[in-house]
mmCIF file with all atom_site columns, N, CA and C in Angstrom:
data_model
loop_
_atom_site.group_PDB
_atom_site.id
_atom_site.type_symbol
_atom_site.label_atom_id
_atom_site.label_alt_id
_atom_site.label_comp_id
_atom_site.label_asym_id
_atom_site.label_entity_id
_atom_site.label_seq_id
_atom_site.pdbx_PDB_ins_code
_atom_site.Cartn_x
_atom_site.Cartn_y
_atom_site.Cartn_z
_atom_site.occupancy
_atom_site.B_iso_or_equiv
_atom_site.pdbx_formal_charge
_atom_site.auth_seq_id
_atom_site.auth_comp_id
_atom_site.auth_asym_id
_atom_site.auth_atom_id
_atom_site.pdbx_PDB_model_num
ATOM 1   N N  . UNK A 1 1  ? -19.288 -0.091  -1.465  1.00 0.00 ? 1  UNK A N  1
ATOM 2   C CA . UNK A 1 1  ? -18.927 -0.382  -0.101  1.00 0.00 ? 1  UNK A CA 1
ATOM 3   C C  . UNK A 1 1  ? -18.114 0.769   0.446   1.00 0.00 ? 1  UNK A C  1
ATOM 4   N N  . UNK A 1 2  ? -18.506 1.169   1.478   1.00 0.00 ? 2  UNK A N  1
ATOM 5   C CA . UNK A 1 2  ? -17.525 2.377   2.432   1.00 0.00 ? 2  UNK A CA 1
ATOM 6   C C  . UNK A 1 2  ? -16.498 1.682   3.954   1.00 0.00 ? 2  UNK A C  1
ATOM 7   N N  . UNK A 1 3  ? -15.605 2.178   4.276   1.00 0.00 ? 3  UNK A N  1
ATOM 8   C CA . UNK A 1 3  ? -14.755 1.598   4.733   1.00 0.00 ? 3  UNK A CA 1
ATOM 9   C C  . UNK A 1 3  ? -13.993 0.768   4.503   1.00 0.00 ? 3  UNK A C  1
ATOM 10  N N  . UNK A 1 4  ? -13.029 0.056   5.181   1.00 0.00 ? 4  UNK A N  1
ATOM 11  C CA . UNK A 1 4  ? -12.276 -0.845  5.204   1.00 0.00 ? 4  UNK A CA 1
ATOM 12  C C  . UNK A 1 4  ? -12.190 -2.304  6.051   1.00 0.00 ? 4  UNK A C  1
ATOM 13  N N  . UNK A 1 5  ? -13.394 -3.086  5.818   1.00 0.00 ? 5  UNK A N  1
ATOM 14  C CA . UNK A 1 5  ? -13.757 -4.150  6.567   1.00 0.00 ? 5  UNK A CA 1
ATOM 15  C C  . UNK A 1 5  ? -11.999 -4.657  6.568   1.00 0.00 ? 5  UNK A C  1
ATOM 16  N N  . UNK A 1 6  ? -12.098 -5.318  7.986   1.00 0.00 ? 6  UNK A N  1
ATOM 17  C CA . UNK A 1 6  ? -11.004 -6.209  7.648   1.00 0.00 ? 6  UNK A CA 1
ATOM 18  C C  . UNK A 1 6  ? -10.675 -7.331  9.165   1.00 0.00 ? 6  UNK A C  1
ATOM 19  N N  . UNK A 1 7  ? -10.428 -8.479  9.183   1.00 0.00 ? 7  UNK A N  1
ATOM 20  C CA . UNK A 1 7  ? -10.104 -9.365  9.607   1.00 0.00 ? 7  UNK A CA 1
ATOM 21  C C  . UNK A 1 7  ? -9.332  -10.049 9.589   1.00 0.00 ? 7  UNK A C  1
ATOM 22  N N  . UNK A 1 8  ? -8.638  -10.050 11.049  1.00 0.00 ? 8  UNK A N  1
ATOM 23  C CA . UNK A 1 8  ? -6.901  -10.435 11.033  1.00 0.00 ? 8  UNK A CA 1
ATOM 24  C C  . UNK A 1 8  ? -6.937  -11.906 11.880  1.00 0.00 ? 8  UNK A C  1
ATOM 25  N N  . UNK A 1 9  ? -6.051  -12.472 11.654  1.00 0.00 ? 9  UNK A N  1
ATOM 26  C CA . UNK A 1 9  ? -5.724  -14.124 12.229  1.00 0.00 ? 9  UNK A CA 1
ATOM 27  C C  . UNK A 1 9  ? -4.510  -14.212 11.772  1.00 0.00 ? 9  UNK A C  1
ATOM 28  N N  . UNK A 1 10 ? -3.917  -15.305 12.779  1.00 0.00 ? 10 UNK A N  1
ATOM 29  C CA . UNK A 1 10 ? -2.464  -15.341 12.868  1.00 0.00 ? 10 UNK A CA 1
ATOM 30  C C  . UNK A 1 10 ? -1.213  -14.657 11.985  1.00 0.00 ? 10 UNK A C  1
ATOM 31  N N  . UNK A 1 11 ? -1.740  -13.214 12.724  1.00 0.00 ? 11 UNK A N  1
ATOM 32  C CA . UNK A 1 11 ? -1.110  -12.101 11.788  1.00 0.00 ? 11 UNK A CA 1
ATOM 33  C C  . UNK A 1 11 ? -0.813  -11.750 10.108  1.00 0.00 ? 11 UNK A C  1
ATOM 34  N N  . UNK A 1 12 ? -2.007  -12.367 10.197  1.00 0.00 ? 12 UNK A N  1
ATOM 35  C CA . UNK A 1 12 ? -2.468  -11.910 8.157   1.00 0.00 ? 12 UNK A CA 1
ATOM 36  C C  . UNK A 1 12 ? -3.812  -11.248 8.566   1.00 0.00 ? 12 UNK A C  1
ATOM 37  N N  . UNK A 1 13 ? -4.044  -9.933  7.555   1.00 0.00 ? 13 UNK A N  1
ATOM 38  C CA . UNK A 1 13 ? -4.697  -9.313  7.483   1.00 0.00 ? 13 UNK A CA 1
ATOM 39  C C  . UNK A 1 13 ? -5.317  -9.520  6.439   1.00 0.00 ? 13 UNK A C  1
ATOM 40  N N  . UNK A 1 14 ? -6.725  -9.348  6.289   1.00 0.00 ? 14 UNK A N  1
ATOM 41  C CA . UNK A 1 14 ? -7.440  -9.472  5.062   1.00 0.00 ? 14 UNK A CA 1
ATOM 42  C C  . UNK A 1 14 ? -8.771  -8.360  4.934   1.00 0.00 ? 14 UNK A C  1
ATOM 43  N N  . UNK A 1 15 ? -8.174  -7.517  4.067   1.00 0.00 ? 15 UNK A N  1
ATOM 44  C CA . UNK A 1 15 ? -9.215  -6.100  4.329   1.00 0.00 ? 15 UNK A CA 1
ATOM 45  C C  . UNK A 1 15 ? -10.162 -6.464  2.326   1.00 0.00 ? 15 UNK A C  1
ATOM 46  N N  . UNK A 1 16 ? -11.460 -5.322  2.474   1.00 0.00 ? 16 UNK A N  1
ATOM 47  C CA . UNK A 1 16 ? -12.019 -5.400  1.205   1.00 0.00 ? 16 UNK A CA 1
ATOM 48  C C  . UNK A 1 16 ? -11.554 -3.622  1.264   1.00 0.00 ? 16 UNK A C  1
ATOM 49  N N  . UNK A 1 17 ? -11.445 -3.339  0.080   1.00 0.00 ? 17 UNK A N  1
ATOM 50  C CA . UNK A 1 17 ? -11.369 -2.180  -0.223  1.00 0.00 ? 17 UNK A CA 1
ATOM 51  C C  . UNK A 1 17 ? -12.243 -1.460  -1.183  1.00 0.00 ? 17 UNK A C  1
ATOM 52  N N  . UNK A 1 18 ? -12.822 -0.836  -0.797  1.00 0.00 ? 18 UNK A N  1
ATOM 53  C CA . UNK A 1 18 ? -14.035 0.105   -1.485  1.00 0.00 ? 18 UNK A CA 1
ATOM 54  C C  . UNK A 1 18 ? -13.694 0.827   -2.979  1.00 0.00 ? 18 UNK A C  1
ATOM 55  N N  . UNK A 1 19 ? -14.399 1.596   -3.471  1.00 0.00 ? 19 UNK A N  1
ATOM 56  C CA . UNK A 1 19 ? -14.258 1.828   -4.782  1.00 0.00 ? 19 UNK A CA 1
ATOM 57  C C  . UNK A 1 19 ? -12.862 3.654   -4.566  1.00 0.00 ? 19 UNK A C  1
ATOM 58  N N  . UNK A 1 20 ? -12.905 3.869   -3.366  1.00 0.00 ? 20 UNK A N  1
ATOM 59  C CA . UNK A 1 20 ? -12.786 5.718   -2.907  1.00 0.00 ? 20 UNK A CA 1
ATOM 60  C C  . UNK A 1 20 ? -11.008 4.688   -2.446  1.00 0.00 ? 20 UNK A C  1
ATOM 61  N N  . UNK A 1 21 ? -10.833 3.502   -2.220  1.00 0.00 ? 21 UNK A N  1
ATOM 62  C CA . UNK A 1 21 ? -9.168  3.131   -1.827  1.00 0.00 ? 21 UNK A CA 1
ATOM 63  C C  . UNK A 1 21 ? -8.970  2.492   -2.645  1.00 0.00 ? 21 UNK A C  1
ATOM 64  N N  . UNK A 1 22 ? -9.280  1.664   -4.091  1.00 0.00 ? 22 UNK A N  1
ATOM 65  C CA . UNK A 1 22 ? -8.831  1.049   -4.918  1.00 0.00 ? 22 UNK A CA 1
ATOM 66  C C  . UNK A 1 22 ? -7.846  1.855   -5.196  1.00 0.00 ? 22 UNK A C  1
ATOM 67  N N  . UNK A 1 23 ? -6.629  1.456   -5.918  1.00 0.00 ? 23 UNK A N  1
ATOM 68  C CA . UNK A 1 23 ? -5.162  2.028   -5.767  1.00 0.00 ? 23 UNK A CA 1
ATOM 69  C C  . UNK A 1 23 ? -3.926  1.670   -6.759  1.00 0.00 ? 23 UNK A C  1
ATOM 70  N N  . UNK A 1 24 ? -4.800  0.255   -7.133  1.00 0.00 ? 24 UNK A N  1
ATOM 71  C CA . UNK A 1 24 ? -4.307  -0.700  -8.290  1.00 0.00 ? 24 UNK A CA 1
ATOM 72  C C  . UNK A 1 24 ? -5.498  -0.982  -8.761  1.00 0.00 ? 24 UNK A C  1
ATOM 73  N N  . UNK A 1 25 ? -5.158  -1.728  -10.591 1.00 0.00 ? 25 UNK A N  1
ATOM 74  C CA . UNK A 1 25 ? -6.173  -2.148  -11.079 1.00 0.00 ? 25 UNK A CA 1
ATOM 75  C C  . UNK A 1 25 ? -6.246  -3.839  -11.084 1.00 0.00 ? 25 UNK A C  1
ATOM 76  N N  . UNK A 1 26 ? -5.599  -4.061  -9.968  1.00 0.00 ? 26 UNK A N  1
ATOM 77  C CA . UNK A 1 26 ? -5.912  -6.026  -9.937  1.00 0.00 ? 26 UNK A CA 1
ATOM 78  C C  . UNK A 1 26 ? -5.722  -6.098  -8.450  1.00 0.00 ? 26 UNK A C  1
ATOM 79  N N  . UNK A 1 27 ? -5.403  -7.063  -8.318  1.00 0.00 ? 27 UNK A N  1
ATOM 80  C CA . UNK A 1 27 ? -5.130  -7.506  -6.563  1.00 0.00 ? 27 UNK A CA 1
ATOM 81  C C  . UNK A 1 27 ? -3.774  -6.954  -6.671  1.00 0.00 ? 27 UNK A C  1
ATOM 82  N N  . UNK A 1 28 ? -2.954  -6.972  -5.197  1.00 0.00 ? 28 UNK A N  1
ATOM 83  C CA . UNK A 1 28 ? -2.008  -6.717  -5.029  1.00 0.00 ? 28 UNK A CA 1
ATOM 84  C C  . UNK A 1 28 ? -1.487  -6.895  -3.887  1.00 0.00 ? 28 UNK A C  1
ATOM 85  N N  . UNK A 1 29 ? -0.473  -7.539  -3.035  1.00 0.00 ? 29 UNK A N  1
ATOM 86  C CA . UNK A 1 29 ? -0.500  -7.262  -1.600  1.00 0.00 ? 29 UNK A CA 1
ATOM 87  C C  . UNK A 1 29 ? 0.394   -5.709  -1.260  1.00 0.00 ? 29 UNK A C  1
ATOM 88  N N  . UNK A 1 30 ? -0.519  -5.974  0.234   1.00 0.00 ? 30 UNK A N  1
ATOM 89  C CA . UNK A 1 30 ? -0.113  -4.792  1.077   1.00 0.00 ? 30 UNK A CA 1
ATOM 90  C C  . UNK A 1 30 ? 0.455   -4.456  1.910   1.00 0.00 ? 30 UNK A C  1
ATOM 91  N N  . UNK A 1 31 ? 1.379   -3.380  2.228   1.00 0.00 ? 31 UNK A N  1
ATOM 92  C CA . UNK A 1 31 ? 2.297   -3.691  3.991   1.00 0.00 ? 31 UNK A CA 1
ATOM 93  C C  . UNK A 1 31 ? 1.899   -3.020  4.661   1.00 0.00 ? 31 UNK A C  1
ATOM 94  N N  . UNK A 1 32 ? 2.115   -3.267  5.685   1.00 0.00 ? 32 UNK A N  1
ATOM 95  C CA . UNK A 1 32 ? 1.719   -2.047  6.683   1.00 0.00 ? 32 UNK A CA 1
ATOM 96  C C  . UNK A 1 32 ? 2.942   -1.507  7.308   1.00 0.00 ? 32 UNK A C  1
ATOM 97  N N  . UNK A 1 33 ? 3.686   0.172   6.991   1.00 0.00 ? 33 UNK A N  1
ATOM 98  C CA . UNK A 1 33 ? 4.685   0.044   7.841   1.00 0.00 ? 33 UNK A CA 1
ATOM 99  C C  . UNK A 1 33 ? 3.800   1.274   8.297   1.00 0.00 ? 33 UNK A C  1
ATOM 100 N N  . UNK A 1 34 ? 5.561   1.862   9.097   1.00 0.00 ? 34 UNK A N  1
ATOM 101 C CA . UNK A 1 34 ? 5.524   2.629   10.688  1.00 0.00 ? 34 UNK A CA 1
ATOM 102 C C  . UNK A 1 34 ? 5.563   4.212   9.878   1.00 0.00 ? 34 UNK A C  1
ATOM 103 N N  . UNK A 1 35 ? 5.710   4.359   8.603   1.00 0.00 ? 35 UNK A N  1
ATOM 104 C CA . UNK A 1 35 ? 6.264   5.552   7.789   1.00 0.00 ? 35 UNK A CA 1
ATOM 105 C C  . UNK A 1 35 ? 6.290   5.447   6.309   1.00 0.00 ? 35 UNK A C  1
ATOM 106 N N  . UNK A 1 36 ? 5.004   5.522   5.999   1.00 0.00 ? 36 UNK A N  1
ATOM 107 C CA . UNK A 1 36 ? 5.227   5.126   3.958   1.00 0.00 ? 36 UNK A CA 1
ATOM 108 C C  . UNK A 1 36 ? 6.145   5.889   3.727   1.00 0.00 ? 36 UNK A C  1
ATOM 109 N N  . UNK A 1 37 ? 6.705   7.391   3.897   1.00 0.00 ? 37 UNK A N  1
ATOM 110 C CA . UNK A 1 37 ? 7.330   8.306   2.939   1.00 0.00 ? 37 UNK A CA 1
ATOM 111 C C  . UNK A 1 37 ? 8.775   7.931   3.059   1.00 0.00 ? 37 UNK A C  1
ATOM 112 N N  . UNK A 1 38 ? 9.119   7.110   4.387   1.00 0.00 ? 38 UNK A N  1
ATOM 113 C CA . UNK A 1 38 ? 10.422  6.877   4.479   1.00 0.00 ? 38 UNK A CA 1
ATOM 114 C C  . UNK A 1 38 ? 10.316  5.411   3.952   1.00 0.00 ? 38 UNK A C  1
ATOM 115 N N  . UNK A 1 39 ? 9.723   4.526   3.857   1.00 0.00 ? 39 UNK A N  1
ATOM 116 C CA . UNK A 1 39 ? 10.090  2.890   3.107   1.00 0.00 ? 39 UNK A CA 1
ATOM 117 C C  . UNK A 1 39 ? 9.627   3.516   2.006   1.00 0.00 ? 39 UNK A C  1
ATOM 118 N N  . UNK A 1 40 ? 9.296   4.635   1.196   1.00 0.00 ? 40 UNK A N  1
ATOM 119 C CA . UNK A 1 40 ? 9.416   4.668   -0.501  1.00 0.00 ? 40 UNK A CA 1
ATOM 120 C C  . UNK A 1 40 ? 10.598  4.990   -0.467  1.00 0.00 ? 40 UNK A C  1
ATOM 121 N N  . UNK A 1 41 ? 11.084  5.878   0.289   1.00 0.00 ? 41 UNK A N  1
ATOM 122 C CA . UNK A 1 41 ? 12.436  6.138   -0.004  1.00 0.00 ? 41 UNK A CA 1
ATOM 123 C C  . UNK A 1 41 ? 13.975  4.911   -0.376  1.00 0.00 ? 41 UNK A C  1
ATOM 124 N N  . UNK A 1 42 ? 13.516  4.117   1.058   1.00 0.00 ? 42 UNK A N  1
ATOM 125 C CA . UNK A 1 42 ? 14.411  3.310   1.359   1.00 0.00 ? 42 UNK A CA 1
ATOM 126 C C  . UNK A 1 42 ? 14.199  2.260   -0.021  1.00 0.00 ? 42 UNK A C  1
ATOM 127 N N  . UNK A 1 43 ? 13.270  1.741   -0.011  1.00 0.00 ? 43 UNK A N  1
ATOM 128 C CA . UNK A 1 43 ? 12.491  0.805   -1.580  1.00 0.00 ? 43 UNK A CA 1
ATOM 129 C C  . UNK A 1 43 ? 13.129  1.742   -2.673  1.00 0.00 ? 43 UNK A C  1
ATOM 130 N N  . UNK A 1 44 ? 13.254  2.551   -2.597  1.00 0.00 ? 44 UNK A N  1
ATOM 131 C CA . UNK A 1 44 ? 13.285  2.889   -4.279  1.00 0.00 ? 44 UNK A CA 1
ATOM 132 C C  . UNK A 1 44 ? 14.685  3.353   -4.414  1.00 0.00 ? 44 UNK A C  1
ATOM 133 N N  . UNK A 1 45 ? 15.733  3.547   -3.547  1.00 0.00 ? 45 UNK A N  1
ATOM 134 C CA . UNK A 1 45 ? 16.909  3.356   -3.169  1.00 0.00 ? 45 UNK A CA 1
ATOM 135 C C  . UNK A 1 45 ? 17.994  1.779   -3.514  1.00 0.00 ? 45 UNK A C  1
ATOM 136 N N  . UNK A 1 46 ? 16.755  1.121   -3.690  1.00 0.00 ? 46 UNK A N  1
ATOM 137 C CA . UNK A 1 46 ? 16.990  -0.154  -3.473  1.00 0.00 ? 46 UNK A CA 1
ATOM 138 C C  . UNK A 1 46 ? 16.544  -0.732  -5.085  1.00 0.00 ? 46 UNK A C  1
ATOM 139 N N  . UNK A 1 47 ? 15.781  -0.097  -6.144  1.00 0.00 ? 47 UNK A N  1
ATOM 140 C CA . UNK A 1 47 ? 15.378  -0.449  -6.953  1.00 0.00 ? 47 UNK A CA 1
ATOM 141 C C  . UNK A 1 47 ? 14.017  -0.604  -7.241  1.00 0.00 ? 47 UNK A C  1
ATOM 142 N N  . UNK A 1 48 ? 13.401  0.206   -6.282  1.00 0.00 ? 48 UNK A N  1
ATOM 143 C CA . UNK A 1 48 ? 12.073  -0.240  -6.307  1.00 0.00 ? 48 UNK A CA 1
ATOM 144 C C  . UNK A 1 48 ? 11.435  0.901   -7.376  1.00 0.00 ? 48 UNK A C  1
ATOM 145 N N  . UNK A 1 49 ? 10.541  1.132   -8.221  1.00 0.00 ? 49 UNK A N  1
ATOM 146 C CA . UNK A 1 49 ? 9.535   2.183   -8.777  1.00 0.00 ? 49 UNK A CA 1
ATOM 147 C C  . UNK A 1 49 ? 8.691   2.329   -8.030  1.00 0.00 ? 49 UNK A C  1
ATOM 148 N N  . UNK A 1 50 ? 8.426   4.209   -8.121  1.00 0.00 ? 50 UNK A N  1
ATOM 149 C CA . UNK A 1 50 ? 7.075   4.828   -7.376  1.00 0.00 ? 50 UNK A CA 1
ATOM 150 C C  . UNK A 1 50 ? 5.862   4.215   -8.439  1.00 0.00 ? 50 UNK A C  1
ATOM 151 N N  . UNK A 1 51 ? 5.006   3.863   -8.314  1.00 0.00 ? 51 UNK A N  1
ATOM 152 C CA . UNK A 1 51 ? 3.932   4.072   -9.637  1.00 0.00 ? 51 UNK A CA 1
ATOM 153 C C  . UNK A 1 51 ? 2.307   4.961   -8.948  1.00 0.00 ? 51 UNK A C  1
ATOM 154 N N  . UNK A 1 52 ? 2.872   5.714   -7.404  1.00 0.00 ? 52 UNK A N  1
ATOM 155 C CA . UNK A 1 52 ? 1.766   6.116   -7.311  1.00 0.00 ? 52 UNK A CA 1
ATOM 156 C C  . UNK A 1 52 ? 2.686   6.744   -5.954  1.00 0.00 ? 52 UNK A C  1
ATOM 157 N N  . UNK A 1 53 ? 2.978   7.768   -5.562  1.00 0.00 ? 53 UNK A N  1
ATOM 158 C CA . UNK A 1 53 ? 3.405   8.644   -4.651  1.00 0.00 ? 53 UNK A CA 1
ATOM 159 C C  . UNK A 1 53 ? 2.509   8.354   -3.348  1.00 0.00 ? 53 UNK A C  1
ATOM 160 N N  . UNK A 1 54 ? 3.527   8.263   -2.219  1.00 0.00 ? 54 UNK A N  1
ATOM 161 C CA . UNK A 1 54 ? 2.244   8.852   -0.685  1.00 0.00 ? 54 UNK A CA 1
ATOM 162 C C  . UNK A 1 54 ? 1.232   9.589   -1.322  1.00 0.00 ? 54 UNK A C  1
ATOM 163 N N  . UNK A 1 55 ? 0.102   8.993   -0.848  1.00 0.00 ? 55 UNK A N  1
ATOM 164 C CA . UNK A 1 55 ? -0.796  10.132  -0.767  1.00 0.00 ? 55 UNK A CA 1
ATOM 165 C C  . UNK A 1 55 ? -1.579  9.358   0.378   1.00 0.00 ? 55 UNK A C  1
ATOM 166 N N  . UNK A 1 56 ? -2.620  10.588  1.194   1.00 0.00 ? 56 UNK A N  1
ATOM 167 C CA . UNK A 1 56 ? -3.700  10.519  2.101   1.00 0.00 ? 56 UNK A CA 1
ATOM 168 C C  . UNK A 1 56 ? -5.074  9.572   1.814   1.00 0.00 ? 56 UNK A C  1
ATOM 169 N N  . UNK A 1 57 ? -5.440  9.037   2.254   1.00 0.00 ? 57 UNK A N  1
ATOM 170 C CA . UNK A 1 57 ? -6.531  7.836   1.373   1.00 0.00 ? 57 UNK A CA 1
ATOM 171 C C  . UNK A 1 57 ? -7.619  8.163   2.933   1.00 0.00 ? 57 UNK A C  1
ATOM 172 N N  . UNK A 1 58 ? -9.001  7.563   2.204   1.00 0.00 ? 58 UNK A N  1
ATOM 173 C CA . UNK A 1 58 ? -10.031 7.730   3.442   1.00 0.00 ? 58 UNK A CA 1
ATOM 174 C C  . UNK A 1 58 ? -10.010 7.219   5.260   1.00 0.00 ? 58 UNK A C  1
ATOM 175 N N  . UNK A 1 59 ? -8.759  6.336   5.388   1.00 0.00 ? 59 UNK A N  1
ATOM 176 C CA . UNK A 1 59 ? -8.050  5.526   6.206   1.00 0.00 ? 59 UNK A CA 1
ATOM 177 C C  . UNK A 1 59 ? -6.689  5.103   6.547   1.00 0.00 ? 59 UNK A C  1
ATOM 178 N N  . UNK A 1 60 ? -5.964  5.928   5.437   1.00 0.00 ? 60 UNK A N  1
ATOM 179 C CA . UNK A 1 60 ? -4.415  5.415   5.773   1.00 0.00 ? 60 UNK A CA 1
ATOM 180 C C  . UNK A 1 60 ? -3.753  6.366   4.369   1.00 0.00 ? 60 UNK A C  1
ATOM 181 N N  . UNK A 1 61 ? -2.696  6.318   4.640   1.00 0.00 ? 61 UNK A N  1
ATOM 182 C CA . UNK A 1 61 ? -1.384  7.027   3.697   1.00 0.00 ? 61 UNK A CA 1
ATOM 183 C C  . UNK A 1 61 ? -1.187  5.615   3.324   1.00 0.00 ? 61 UNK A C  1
ATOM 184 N N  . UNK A 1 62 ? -0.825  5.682   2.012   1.00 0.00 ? 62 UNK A N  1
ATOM 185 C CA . UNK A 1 62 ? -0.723  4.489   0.846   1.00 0.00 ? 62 UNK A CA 1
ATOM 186 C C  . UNK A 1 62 ? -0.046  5.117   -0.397  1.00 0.00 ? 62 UNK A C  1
ATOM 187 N N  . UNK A 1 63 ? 1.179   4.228   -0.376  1.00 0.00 ? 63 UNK A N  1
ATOM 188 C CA . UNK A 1 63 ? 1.265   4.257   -1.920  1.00 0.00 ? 63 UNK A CA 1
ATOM 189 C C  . UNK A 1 63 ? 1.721   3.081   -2.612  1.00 0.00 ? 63 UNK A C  1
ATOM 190 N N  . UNK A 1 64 ? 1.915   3.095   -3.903  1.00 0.00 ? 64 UNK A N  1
ATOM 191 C CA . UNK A 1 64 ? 2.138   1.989   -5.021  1.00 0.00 ? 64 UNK A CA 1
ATOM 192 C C  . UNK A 1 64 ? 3.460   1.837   -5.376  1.00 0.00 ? 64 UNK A C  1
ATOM 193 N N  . UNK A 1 65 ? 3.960   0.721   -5.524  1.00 0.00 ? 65 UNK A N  1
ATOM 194 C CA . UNK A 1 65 ? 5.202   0.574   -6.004  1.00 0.00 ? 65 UNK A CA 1
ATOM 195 C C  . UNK A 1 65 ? 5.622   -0.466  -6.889  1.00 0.00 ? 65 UNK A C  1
ATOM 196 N N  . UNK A 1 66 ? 6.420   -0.847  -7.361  1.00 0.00 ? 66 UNK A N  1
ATOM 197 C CA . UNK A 1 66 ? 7.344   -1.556  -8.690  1.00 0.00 ? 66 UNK A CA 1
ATOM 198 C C  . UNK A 1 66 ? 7.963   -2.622  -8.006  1.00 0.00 ? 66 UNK A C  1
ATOM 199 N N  . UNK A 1 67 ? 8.127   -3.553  -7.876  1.00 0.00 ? 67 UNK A N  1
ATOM 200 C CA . UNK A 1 67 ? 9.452   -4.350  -7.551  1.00 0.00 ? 67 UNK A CA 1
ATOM 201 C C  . UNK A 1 67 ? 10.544  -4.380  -8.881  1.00 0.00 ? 67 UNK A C  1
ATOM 202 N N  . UNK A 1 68 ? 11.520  -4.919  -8.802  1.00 0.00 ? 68 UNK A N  1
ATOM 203 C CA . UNK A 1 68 ? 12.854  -4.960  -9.471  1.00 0.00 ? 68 UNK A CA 1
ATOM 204 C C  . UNK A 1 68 ? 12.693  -6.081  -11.016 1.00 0.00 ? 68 UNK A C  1
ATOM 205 N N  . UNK A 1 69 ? 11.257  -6.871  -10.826 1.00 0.00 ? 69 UNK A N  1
ATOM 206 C CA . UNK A 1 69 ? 10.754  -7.780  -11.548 1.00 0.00 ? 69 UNK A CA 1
ATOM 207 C C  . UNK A 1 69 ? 9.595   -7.440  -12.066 1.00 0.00 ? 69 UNK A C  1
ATOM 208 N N  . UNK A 1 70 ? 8.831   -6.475  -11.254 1.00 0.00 ? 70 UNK A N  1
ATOM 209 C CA . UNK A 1 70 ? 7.590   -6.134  -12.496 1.00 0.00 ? 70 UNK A CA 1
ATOM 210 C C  . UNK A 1 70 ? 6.280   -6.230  -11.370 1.00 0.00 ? 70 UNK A C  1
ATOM 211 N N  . UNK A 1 71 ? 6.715   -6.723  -10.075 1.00 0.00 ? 71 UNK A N  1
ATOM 212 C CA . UNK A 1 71 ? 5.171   -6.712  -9.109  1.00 0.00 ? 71 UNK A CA 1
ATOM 213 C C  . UNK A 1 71 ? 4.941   -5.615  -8.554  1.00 0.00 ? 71 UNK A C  1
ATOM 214 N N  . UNK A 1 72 ? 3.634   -5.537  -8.731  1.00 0.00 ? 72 UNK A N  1
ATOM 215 C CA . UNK A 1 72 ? 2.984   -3.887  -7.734  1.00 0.00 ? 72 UNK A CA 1
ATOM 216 C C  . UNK A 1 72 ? 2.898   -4.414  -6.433  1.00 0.00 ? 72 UNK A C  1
ATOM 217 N N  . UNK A 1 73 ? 2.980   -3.631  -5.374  1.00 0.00 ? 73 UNK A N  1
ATOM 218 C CA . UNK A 1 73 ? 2.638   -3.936  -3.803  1.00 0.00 ? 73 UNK A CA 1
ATOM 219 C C  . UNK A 1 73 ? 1.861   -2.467  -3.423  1.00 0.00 ? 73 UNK A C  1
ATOM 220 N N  . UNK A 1 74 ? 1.837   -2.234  -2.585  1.00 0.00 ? 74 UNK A N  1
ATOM 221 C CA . UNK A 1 74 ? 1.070   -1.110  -1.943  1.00 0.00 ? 74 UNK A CA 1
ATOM 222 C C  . UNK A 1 74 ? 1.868   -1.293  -0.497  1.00 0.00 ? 74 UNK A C  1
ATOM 223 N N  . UNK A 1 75 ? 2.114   0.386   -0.335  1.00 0.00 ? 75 UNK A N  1
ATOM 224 C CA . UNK A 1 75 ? 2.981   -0.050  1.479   1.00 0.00 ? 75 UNK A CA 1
ATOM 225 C C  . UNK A 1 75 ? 1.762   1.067   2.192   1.00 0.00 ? 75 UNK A C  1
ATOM 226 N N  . UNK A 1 76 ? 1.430   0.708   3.359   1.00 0.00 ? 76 UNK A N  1
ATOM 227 C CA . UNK A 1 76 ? 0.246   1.711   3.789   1.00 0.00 ? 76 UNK A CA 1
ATOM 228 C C  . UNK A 1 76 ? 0.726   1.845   5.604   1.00 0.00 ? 76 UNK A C  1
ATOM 229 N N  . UNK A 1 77 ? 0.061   2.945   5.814   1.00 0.00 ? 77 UNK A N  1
ATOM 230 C CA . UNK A 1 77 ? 0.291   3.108   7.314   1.00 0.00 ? 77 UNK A CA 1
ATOM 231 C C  . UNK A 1 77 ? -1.389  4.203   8.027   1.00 0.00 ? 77 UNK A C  1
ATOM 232 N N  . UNK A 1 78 ? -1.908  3.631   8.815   1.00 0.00 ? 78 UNK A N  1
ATOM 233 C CA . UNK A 1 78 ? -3.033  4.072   9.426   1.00 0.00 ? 78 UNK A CA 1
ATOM 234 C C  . UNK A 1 78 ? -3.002  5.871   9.331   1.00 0.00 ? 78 UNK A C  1
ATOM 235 N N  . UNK A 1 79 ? -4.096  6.634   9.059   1.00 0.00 ? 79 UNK A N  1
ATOM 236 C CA . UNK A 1 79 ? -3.603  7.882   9.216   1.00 0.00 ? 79 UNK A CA 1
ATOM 237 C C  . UNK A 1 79 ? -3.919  8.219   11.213  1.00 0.00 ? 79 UNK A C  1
#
């Protein structure tokens, strides 16, 4: 699959992600902010782990992160 189908309702988003944005190896949820490089900062300031740096993706800047307990999330922002 190419692109990022996705369909939003009462502000939940629900995208499929292709084989070129997989990012994790299970599900994971995702955020959408205004600035990934500055909420890794602020997150990992806070306790959070990088487990995958900003990087550029076919549709958005995305990266991976740790919570303080052991969950991956993904924070992403449109390129």
């Amino acid at each position: 699959m190419t692109g990022s189908p996705r369909s939003t309702a009462a502000g939940v988003t629900v995208a499929l992600a292709g084989p070129a944005e997989q990012v994790t190896d299970s599900a994971a949820p995702s955020y959408k902010v205004d600035d990934v490089t500055a909420a890794v900062e602020r997150l990992t300031a806070r306790g959070g782990e990088v487990v995958r740096a900003p990087e550029a993706g076919p549709h958005e800047t995305r990266a991976v992160l740790r919570d303080p307990s052991g969950n991956l999330f993904v924070l992403y922002s449109p390129l």
